[in-house]
């Protein structure tokens, strides 16, 4: 399949808008940027188009997709009731990186909900994402634009590498500003439950709802609350060794590994650690005091490891405050929940 690539400057053209609409009307796929990660979108009401997404990504059929909207009136087609709690969260966080899980209407095809009676909805803040949903005139179901199990794509170069020739259109929106996927909050439970942490944190949600909420994302459950919880995620080809302990000890262990393993190993670290490393393959995520920057660079770093054919990737844990909880959630998954304590 020939993939058309559009740049930012093409987005203003009428012919681009017509092409976007034509592709979605005909059941095709568009890769578009959002503020979290890139998404691979199809008409949310077209089960055959949604099935193409599952095929292209190699995604298990029971892992549901998020429906992306650009206007609140679209919610009526997707969910039967919008509670007062939902209204308060929408008012506080939409458009933005918070996905809300509702009871679905009959119109929402079960192909996109992994056979569940619920539907996850998100109103992205990214202007290109909003423009695309606006011109195609339908909500788009869209998972992250990566091959299933791999780190999500936060750069145009990464989606191009994975998906060129497999989708109709890819839009180059540059680097995703947040770099980690949205917070997923289940509103069908009482109290609401975080299924995936993101940059909208538990504390931020609790402040709006004025009550405590649950967090199911920390526990690896036998019967996961969200289908996405049970699959391997964010896994580069190499193994990740996740170190926890005093900073100097982490630096010592990493430098010893560099001496013993040479260029087969790599180090993905905060600036305060990386500046003290002697290894060849050092990826500086940014200062420990700037967790937003660390979050925005994490998937880029993990993907770079595959390009370098690294066999062992040394990393360290991060504080779980604020967006740190989302960073650690992705890191623990990528490392298969193994933490090596150094002291
Ligand atoms: O930031 C994001 O959310 C990005 C961008 C593209 O919007 N999308 C994204 O989609 O991360 P995806 O498919 O990679 O992750 C969606 C997560 C999965 O863990 C899935 O299991 C969960 O949301 N999910 C979707 N629908 C659900 C539902 N009805 N109930 C529970 N979990 C659901
Ligand atoms: Mg994903």
CSV table of C-alpha atoms and ligand atoms in Angstrom, one decimal:
chain,number,residue,atom,x,y,z
A,1,UNK,CA,0.0,0.0,0.0
A,2,UNK,CA,1.2,3.5,-0.8
A,3,UNK,CA,1.2,5.7,2.3
A,4,UNK,CA,0.7,9.4,1.8
A,5,UNK,CA,2.8,11.6,4.2
A,6,UNK,CA,1.5,15.0,5.2
A,7,UNK,CA,3.5,17.7,6.9
A,8,UNK,CA,2.1,20.5,9.1
A,9,UNK,CA,1.9,22.9,6.1
A,10,UNK,CA,-0.3,20.5,4.1
A,11,UNK,CA,-3.0,20.5,6.9
A,12,UNK,CA,-4.5,23.8,5.8
A,13,UNK,CA,-5.2,22.6,2.3
A,14,UNK,CA,-8.7,21.7,1.2
A,15,UNK,CA,-7.4,18.8,-0.8
A,16,UNK,CA,-5.8,17.3,2.3
A,17,UNK,CA,-9.0,17.6,4.2
A,18,UNK,CA,-10.9,15.9,1.4
A,19,UNK,CA,-8.3,13.1,1.2
A,20,UNK,CA,-8.5,12.5,5.0
A,21,UNK,CA,-12.3,12.3,4.8
A,22,UNK,CA,-12.2,10.0,1.8
A,23,UNK,CA,-9.8,7.6,3.5
A,24,UNK,CA,-11.9,7.3,6.7
A,25,UNK,CA,-15.2,7.0,4.6
A,26,UNK,CA,-13.6,4.1,2.7
A,27,UNK,CA,-12.6,2.3,5.9
A,28,UNK,CA,-8.9,3.3,5.8
A,29,UNK,CA,-6.3,4.2,8.4
A,30,UNK,CA,-4.7,7.5,9.4
A,31,UNK,CA,-1.8,7.9,11.7
A,32,UNK,CA,-2.0,11.3,13.5
A,33,UNK,CA,-0.1,13.0,16.3
A,34,UNK,CA,-1.7,13.7,19.7
A,35,UNK,CA,-0.2,15.4,22.8
A,36,UNK,CA,0.5,12.0,24.4
A,37,UNK,CA,1.7,9.6,21.7
A,38,UNK,CA,0.9,9.1,18.0
A,39,UNK,CA,-2.4,7.3,17.3
A,40,UNK,CA,-3.5,5.0,14.4
A,41,UNK,CA,-7.1,5.9,13.7
A,42,UNK,CA,-10.2,4.5,11.9
A,43,UNK,CA,-13.9,5.3,11.9
A,44,UNK,CA,-15.1,4.2,15.4
A,45,UNK,CA,-18.4,3.0,13.9
A,46,UNK,CA,-16.8,0.9,11.1
A,47,UNK,CA,-15.9,-2.6,12.5
A,48,UNK,CA,-14.1,-3.6,9.4
A,49,UNK,CA,-11.9,-0.6,9.5
A,50,UNK,CA,-11.2,-1.2,13.2
A,51,UNK,CA,-10.2,-4.8,12.4
A,52,UNK,CA,-7.5,-3.4,10.1
A,53,UNK,CA,-6.0,-1.6,13.1
A,54,UNK,CA,-5.8,-4.9,15.0
A,55,UNK,CA,-4.1,-6.6,12.0
A,56,UNK,CA,-1.6,-3.8,11.3
A,57,UNK,CA,-0.6,-3.6,15.0
A,58,UNK,CA,-0.7,-7.3,15.7
A,59,UNK,CA,-2.9,-6.4,18.6
A,60,UNK,CA,-4.9,-9.0,20.6
A,61,UNK,CA,-8.6,-8.8,19.7
A,62,UNK,CA,-9.7,-8.4,23.3
A,63,UNK,CA,-7.7,-5.3,23.9
A,64,UNK,CA,-10.1,-2.4,23.3
A,65,UNK,CA,-9.5,0.9,21.5
A,66,UNK,CA,-10.0,4.4,22.7
A,67,UNK,CA,-12.5,6.5,20.8
A,68,UNK,CA,-11.2,10.0,20.1
A,69,UNK,CA,-13.7,12.9,19.8
A,70,UNK,CA,-13.3,16.6,19.0
A,71,UNK,CA,-16.6,17.8,20.4
A,72,UNK,CA,-18.7,17.0,23.5
A,73,UNK,CA,-21.9,16.4,21.5
A,74,UNK,CA,-20.3,13.3,20.1
A,75,UNK,CA,-20.4,11.7,23.5
A,76,UNK,CA,-24.2,11.1,23.1
A,77,UNK,CA,-23.6,8.6,20.4
A,78,UNK,CA,-21.0,6.7,22.5
A,79,UNK,CA,-22.4,6.6,26.0
A,80,UNK,CA,-25.9,6.4,27.6
A,81,UNK,CA,-25.3,8.5,30.7
A,82,UNK,CA,-22.9,11.2,31.7
A,83,UNK,CA,-22.7,11.4,35.5
A,84,UNK,CA,-22.1,14.5,37.4
A,85,UNK,CA,-18.6,13.1,38.2
A,86,UNK,CA,-17.9,12.7,34.5
A,87,UNK,CA,-19.0,16.2,33.9
A,88,UNK,CA,-16.7,17.6,36.5
A,89,UNK,CA,-13.7,15.7,35.1
A,90,UNK,CA,-14.6,16.7,31.5
A,91,UNK,CA,-14.8,20.3,32.6
A,92,UNK,CA,-11.4,20.1,34.4
A,93,UNK,CA,-9.3,18.0,32.0
A,94,UNK,CA,-10.8,17.9,28.4
A,95,UNK,CA,-9.4,18.5,25.9
A,96,UNK,CA,-6.4,16.7,27.3
A,97,UNK,CA,-4.6,13.5,28.3
A,98,UNK,CA,-7.5,11.9,30.3
A,99,UNK,CA,-9.4,8.9,28.9
A,100,UNK,CA,-12.8,8.1,30.5
A,101,UNK,CA,-14.4,4.7,30.5
A,102,UNK,CA,-18.3,4.8,30.2
A,103,UNK,CA,-21.1,2.3,29.6
A,104,UNK,CA,-21.4,2.1,25.8
A,105,UNK,CA,-24.4,2.6,23.6
A,106,UNK,CA,-25.6,-0.2,21.3
A,107,UNK,CA,-24.2,1.9,18.4
A,108,UNK,CA,-20.6,1.4,19.5
A,109,UNK,CA,-19.3,-1.8,17.8
A,110,UNK,CA,-18.0,-4.5,20.1
A,111,UNK,CA,-15.1,-5.0,17.7
A,112,UNK,CA,-13.6,-1.8,19.1
A,113,UNK,CA,-14.4,-2.5,22.8
A,114,UNK,CA,-12.8,-6.0,22.9
A,115,UNK,CA,-16.4,-7.3,23.4
A,116,UNK,CA,-16.9,-5.2,26.6
A,117,UNK,CA,-20.0,-3.2,27.3
A,118,UNK,CA,-17.9,-0.2,28.1
A,119,UNK,CA,-16.2,2.4,25.9
A,120,UNK,CA,-13.1,4.5,26.5
A,121,UNK,CA,-13.3,8.1,25.3
A,122,UNK,CA,-10.7,10.8,24.9
A,123,UNK,CA,-10.8,14.4,23.6
A,124,UNK,CA,-7.2,15.1,22.6
A,125,UNK,CA,-5.7,18.6,23.1
A,126,UNK,CA,-3.4,18.4,20.0
A,127,UNK,CA,-4.6,20.8,17.3
A,128,UNK,CA,-3.8,18.3,14.4
A,129,UNK,CA,-5.7,15.5,16.1
A,130,UNK,CA,-8.7,17.8,16.6
A,131,UNK,CA,-8.5,19.0,12.9
A,132,UNK,CA,-8.4,15.4,11.6
A,133,UNK,CA,-11.4,14.3,13.7
A,134,UNK,CA,-13.2,17.5,12.6
A,135,UNK,CA,-12.7,17.0,8.9
A,136,UNK,CA,-13.5,13.3,8.8
A,137,UNK,CA,-16.7,14.1,10.7
A,138,UNK,CA,-16.7,11.0,12.9
A,139,UNK,CA,-15.1,9.9,16.2
A,140,UNK,CA,-11.9,7.9,15.5
A,141,UNK,CA,-11.0,4.7,17.4
A,142,UNK,CA,-7.2,4.9,17.8
A,143,UNK,CA,-4.6,2.9,19.8
A,144,UNK,CA,-1.0,4.0,20.0
A,145,UNK,CA,0.7,3.9,16.6
A,146,UNK,CA,3.2,1.1,17.4
A,147,UNK,CA,3.5,-2.6,16.7
A,148,UNK,CA,1.8,-4.3,19.7
A,149,UNK,CA,4.2,-4.9,22.6
A,150,UNK,CA,6.7,-2.3,21.5
A,151,UNK,CA,7.2,1.2,23.0
A,152,UNK,CA,4.6,3.7,21.8
A,153,UNK,CA,5.7,6.1,19.1
A,154,UNK,CA,6.3,9.7,20.1
A,155,UNK,CA,8.3,10.8,16.9
A,156,UNK,CA,7.2,10.9,13.3
A,157,UNK,CA,10.4,8.9,12.3
A,158,UNK,CA,9.3,6.0,14.6
A,159,UNK,CA,5.7,5.8,13.2
A,160,UNK,CA,7.1,6.0,9.7
A,161,UNK,CA,9.5,3.2,10.3
A,162,UNK,CA,6.8,0.9,11.8
A,163,UNK,CA,3.8,1.8,9.7
A,164,UNK,CA,4.8,3.2,6.2
A,165,UNK,CA,3.2,0.9,3.6
A,166,UNK,CA,0.6,-0.4,6.1
A,167,UNK,CA,-1.7,2.6,6.5
A,168,UNK,CA,-3.2,5.2,4.1
A,169,UNK,CA,-1.9,8.4,5.6
A,170,UNK,CA,0.8,9.4,8.2
A,171,UNK,CA,0.8,13.0,9.5
A,172,UNK,CA,4.1,14.4,10.7
A,173,UNK,CA,3.3,16.3,13.9
A,174,UNK,CA,6.9,16.3,15.3
A,175,UNK,CA,7.6,15.1,18.8
A,176,UNK,CA,4.7,14.4,21.1
A,177,UNK,CA,4.8,16.9,24.0
A,178,UNK,CA,3.8,14.6,26.9
A,179,UNK,CA,5.3,11.4,25.5
A,180,UNK,CA,3.4,8.9,27.7
A,181,UNK,CA,-0.1,7.7,26.9
A,182,UNK,CA,-3.2,9.2,28.6
A,183,UNK,CA,-4.5,8.4,32.0
A,184,UNK,CA,-7.3,5.8,31.7
A,185,UNK,CA,-10.0,6.2,34.4
A,186,UNK,CA,-12.9,3.8,34.7
A,187,UNK,CA,-16.1,5.7,35.6
A,188,UNK,CA,-18.3,2.6,35.7
A,189,UNK,CA,-16.9,1.7,39.2
A,190,UNK,CA,-17.6,3.4,42.5
A,191,UNK,CA,-15.3,5.1,43.3
A,192,UNK,CA,-13.7,5.5,39.8
A,193,UNK,CA,-10.6,3.4,39.2
A,194,UNK,CA,-7.3,4.4,37.5
A,195,UNK,CA,-6.5,1.6,35.0
A,196,UNK,CA,-3.4,3.3,33.5
A,197,UNK,CA,-1.6,6.2,35.1
A,198,UNK,CA,-0.7,9.2,33.0
A,199,UNK,CA,0.1,12.9,33.3
A,200,UNK,CA,-3.3,13.6,34.8
A,201,UNK,CA,-2.5,12.1,38.2
A,202,UNK,CA,-4.6,10.4,40.9
A,203,UNK,CA,-4.2,13.5,43.1
A,204,UNK,CA,-5.4,15.8,40.4
A,205,UNK,CA,-8.5,13.7,39.8
A,206,UNK,CA,-9.2,13.4,43.5
A,207,UNK,CA,-8.9,17.2,43.9
A,208,UNK,CA,-11.7,17.6,41.3
A,209,UNK,CA,-13.9,14.9,42.6
A,210,UNK,CA,-13.2,15.8,46.2
A,211,UNK,CA,-13.0,12.2,47.3
A,212,UNK,CA,-10.5,9.3,47.1
A,213,UNK,CA,-10.4,7.1,44.0
A,214,UNK,CA,-9.0,3.6,43.4
A,215,UNK,CA,-5.8,2.7,41.5
A,216,UNK,CA,-5.8,-0.7,39.8
A,217,UNK,CA,-2.7,0.0,37.7
A,218,UNK,CA,-0.1,-0.9,40.4
A,219,UNK,CA,-1.3,-4.5,40.8
A,220,UNK,CA,-0.7,-7.1,38.1
A,221,UNK,CA,-4.0,-9.0,38.5
A,222,UNK,CA,-5.0,-12.5,37.4
A,223,UNK,CA,-8.1,-11.0,35.9
A,224,UNK,CA,-7.0,-7.5,34.8
A,225,UNK,CA,-9.5,-4.7,35.0
A,226,UNK,CA,-8.4,-3.4,31.7
A,227,UNK,CA,-7.5,-5.8,28.9
A,228,UNK,CA,-4.4,-3.8,28.2
A,229,UNK,CA,-3.0,-4.6,31.6
A,230,UNK,CA,-2.2,-8.2,30.9
A,231,UNK,CA,0.0,-8.0,27.8
A,232,UNK,CA,3.7,-7.4,27.6
A,233,UNK,CA,4.4,-3.7,26.9
A,234,UNK,CA,7.1,-1.3,25.8
A,235,UNK,CA,9.6,-4.1,25.4
A,236,UNK,CA,12.7,-3.3,23.4
A,237,UNK,CA,14.7,-6.3,22.0
A,238,UNK,CA,17.3,-6.1,24.8
A,239,UNK,CA,16.6,-6.8,28.4
A,240,UNK,CA,16.1,-4.0,30.9
A,241,UNK,CA,17.9,-4.1,34.2
A,242,UNK,CA,16.1,-1.7,36.5
A,243,UNK,CA,18.3,-0.6,39.4
A,244,UNK,CA,17.1,0.9,42.7
A,245,UNK,CA,19.3,2.3,45.4
A,246,UNK,CA,21.6,5.2,46.3
A,247,UNK,CA,22.7,7.3,43.2
A,248,UNK,CA,26.4,6.6,43.7
A,249,UNK,CA,25.8,2.9,44.0
A,250,UNK,CA,23.8,2.9,40.7
A,251,UNK,CA,26.6,4.8,39.0
A,252,UNK,CA,29.2,2.3,40.2
A,253,UNK,CA,27.1,-0.7,39.0
A,254,UNK,CA,26.6,0.9,35.6
A,255,UNK,CA,30.2,1.7,35.2
A,256,UNK,CA,31.2,-1.8,36.1
A,257,UNK,CA,28.8,-3.1,33.5
A,258,UNK,CA,30.3,-0.8,30.9
A,259,UNK,CA,33.7,-2.2,31.6
A,260,UNK,CA,32.5,-5.8,31.4
A,261,UNK,CA,30.0,-5.6,28.6
A,262,UNK,CA,31.3,-2.8,26.4
A,263,UNK,CA,29.1,-1.6,23.6
A,264,UNK,CA,26.5,-4.4,23.9
A,265,UNK,CA,25.0,-2.6,26.9
A,266,UNK,CA,23.4,0.8,27.2
A,267,UNK,CA,22.3,3.2,29.9
A,268,UNK,CA,19.1,5.3,30.0
A,269,UNK,CA,19.3,7.6,32.9
A,270,UNK,CA,18.5,11.0,34.4
A,271,UNK,CA,21.1,13.7,33.7
A,272,UNK,CA,22.5,13.5,37.2
A,273,UNK,CA,23.5,9.9,36.6
A,274,UNK,CA,24.4,9.9,32.9
A,275,UNK,CA,27.0,12.7,33.3
A,276,UNK,CA,29.0,10.4,35.6
A,277,UNK,CA,28.9,7.3,33.3
A,278,UNK,CA,31.8,6.0,31.3
A,279,UNK,CA,29.8,3.7,28.9
A,280,UNK,CA,29.6,4.3,25.2
A,281,UNK,CA,25.8,4.1,24.8
A,282,UNK,CA,24.4,6.7,27.3
A,283,UNK,CA,21.0,8.2,26.8
A,284,UNK,CA,20.3,11.3,28.9
A,285,UNK,CA,16.6,11.6,29.7
A,286,UNK,CA,16.9,15.0,31.3
A,287,UNK,CA,17.2,16.3,34.9
A,288,UNK,CA,15.7,14.3,37.7
A,289,UNK,CA,14.1,17.6,38.7
A,290,UNK,CA,12.2,17.8,35.4
A,291,UNK,CA,10.1,14.6,35.3
A,292,UNK,CA,8.0,16.0,32.4
A,293,UNK,CA,11.1,16.1,30.2
A,294,UNK,CA,12.0,12.6,31.4
A,295,UNK,CA,8.5,11.3,30.4
A,296,UNK,CA,8.7,12.9,27.0
A,297,UNK,CA,12.0,11.2,26.2
A,298,UNK,CA,11.4,7.8,27.7
A,299,UNK,CA,9.9,6.0,24.6
A,300,UNK,CA,12.4,7.6,22.3
A,301,UNK,CA,15.2,6.2,24.4
A,302,UNK,CA,13.7,2.7,24.5
A,303,UNK,CA,13.2,2.7,20.7
A,304,UNK,CA,16.7,3.9,20.1
A,305,UNK,CA,18.0,0.7,21.9
A,306,UNK,CA,16.6,-1.5,19.1
A,307,UNK,CA,18.3,0.7,16.5
A,308,UNK,CA,21.6,0.2,18.3
A,309,UNK,CA,21.1,-3.6,18.7
A,310,UNK,CA,21.6,-3.4,22.5
A,311,UNK,CA,21.3,-6.6,24.5
A,312,UNK,CA,21.2,-5.2,28.0
A,313,UNK,CA,19.8,-1.8,29.0
A,314,UNK,CA,20.6,-0.4,32.4
A,315,UNK,CA,18.1,2.0,33.9
A,316,UNK,CA,17.2,3.3,37.4
A,317,UNK,CA,13.9,3.8,39.2
A,318,UNK,CA,12.2,7.2,39.5
A,319,UNK,CA,10.3,8.8,42.3
A,320,UNK,CA,6.6,8.1,41.9
A,321,UNK,CA,5.3,11.6,42.7
A,322,UNK,CA,3.2,13.3,40.0
A,323,UNK,CA,4.0,12.1,36.5
A,324,UNK,CA,6.6,9.8,38.1
A,325,UNK,CA,3.9,7.3,38.8
A,326,UNK,CA,3.2,7.0,35.0
A,327,UNK,CA,7.0,6.8,34.3
A,328,UNK,CA,7.4,4.0,36.7
A,329,UNK,CA,4.3,2.2,35.4
A,330,UNK,CA,5.8,2.1,31.9
A,331,UNK,CA,9.3,1.2,33.2
A,332,UNK,CA,8.2,-1.7,35.3
A,333,UNK,CA,6.2,-3.1,32.4
A,334,UNK,CA,9.2,-2.7,30.1
A,335,UNK,CA,11.4,-4.4,32.7
A,336,UNK,CA,8.9,-7.3,33.3
A,337,UNK,CA,8.4,-6.0,36.8
A,338,UNK,CA,11.9,-6.9,37.9
A,339,UNK,CA,13.7,-4.4,40.1
A,340,UNK,CA,17.4,-5.0,41.1
A,341,UNK,CA,18.2,-3.5,44.5
A,342,UNK,CA,21.7,-2.2,44.9
A,343,UNK,CA,23.1,-1.0,48.3
B,1,LIG,O1,-2.8,8.7,25.0
B,1,LIG,C1,-3.4,7.7,24.5
B,1,LIG,O2,-4.4,7.2,25.2
B,1,LIG,C2,-3.1,7.1,23.2
B,1,LIG,C3,-3.4,8.2,22.1
B,1,LIG,C4,-3.2,7.7,20.7
B,1,LIG,O3,-4.7,8.7,22.3
B,1,LIG,N1,-3.8,5.9,22.9
B,1,LIG,C5,-3.5,4.8,23.5
B,1,LIG,O4,-4.2,3.7,23.1
B,1,LIG,O5,-2.6,4.7,24.3
B,1,LIG,P1,-3.9,2.2,23.4
B,1,LIG,O6,-4.8,1.4,22.7
B,1,LIG,O7,-2.4,2.0,23.2
B,1,LIG,O8,-4.2,2.0,24.9
B,1,LIG,C6,-5.5,2.0,25.4
B,1,LIG,C7,-5.7,1.4,26.8
B,1,LIG,C8,-5.4,-0.1,26.7
B,1,LIG,O9,-4.7,-0.4,27.9
B,1,LIG,C9,-6.8,-0.6,26.8
B,1,LIG,O10,-6.9,-1.9,27.4
B,1,LIG,C10,-7.6,0.4,27.6
B,1,LIG,O11,-7.0,1.7,27.2
B,1,LIG,N2,-9.0,0.5,27.3
B,1,LIG,C11,-9.6,0.8,26.2
B,1,LIG,N3,-10.9,0.7,26.2
B,1,LIG,C12,-11.2,0.2,27.5
B,1,LIG,C13,-12.4,-0.1,28.2
B,1,LIG,N4,-13.6,-0.1,27.6
B,1,LIG,N5,-12.3,-0.6,29.4
B,1,LIG,C14,-11.1,-0.7,30.0
B,1,LIG,N6,-9.9,-0.4,29.4
B,1,LIG,C15,-10.0,0.1,28.2
B,2,LIG,MG1,-0.6,1.2,23.2
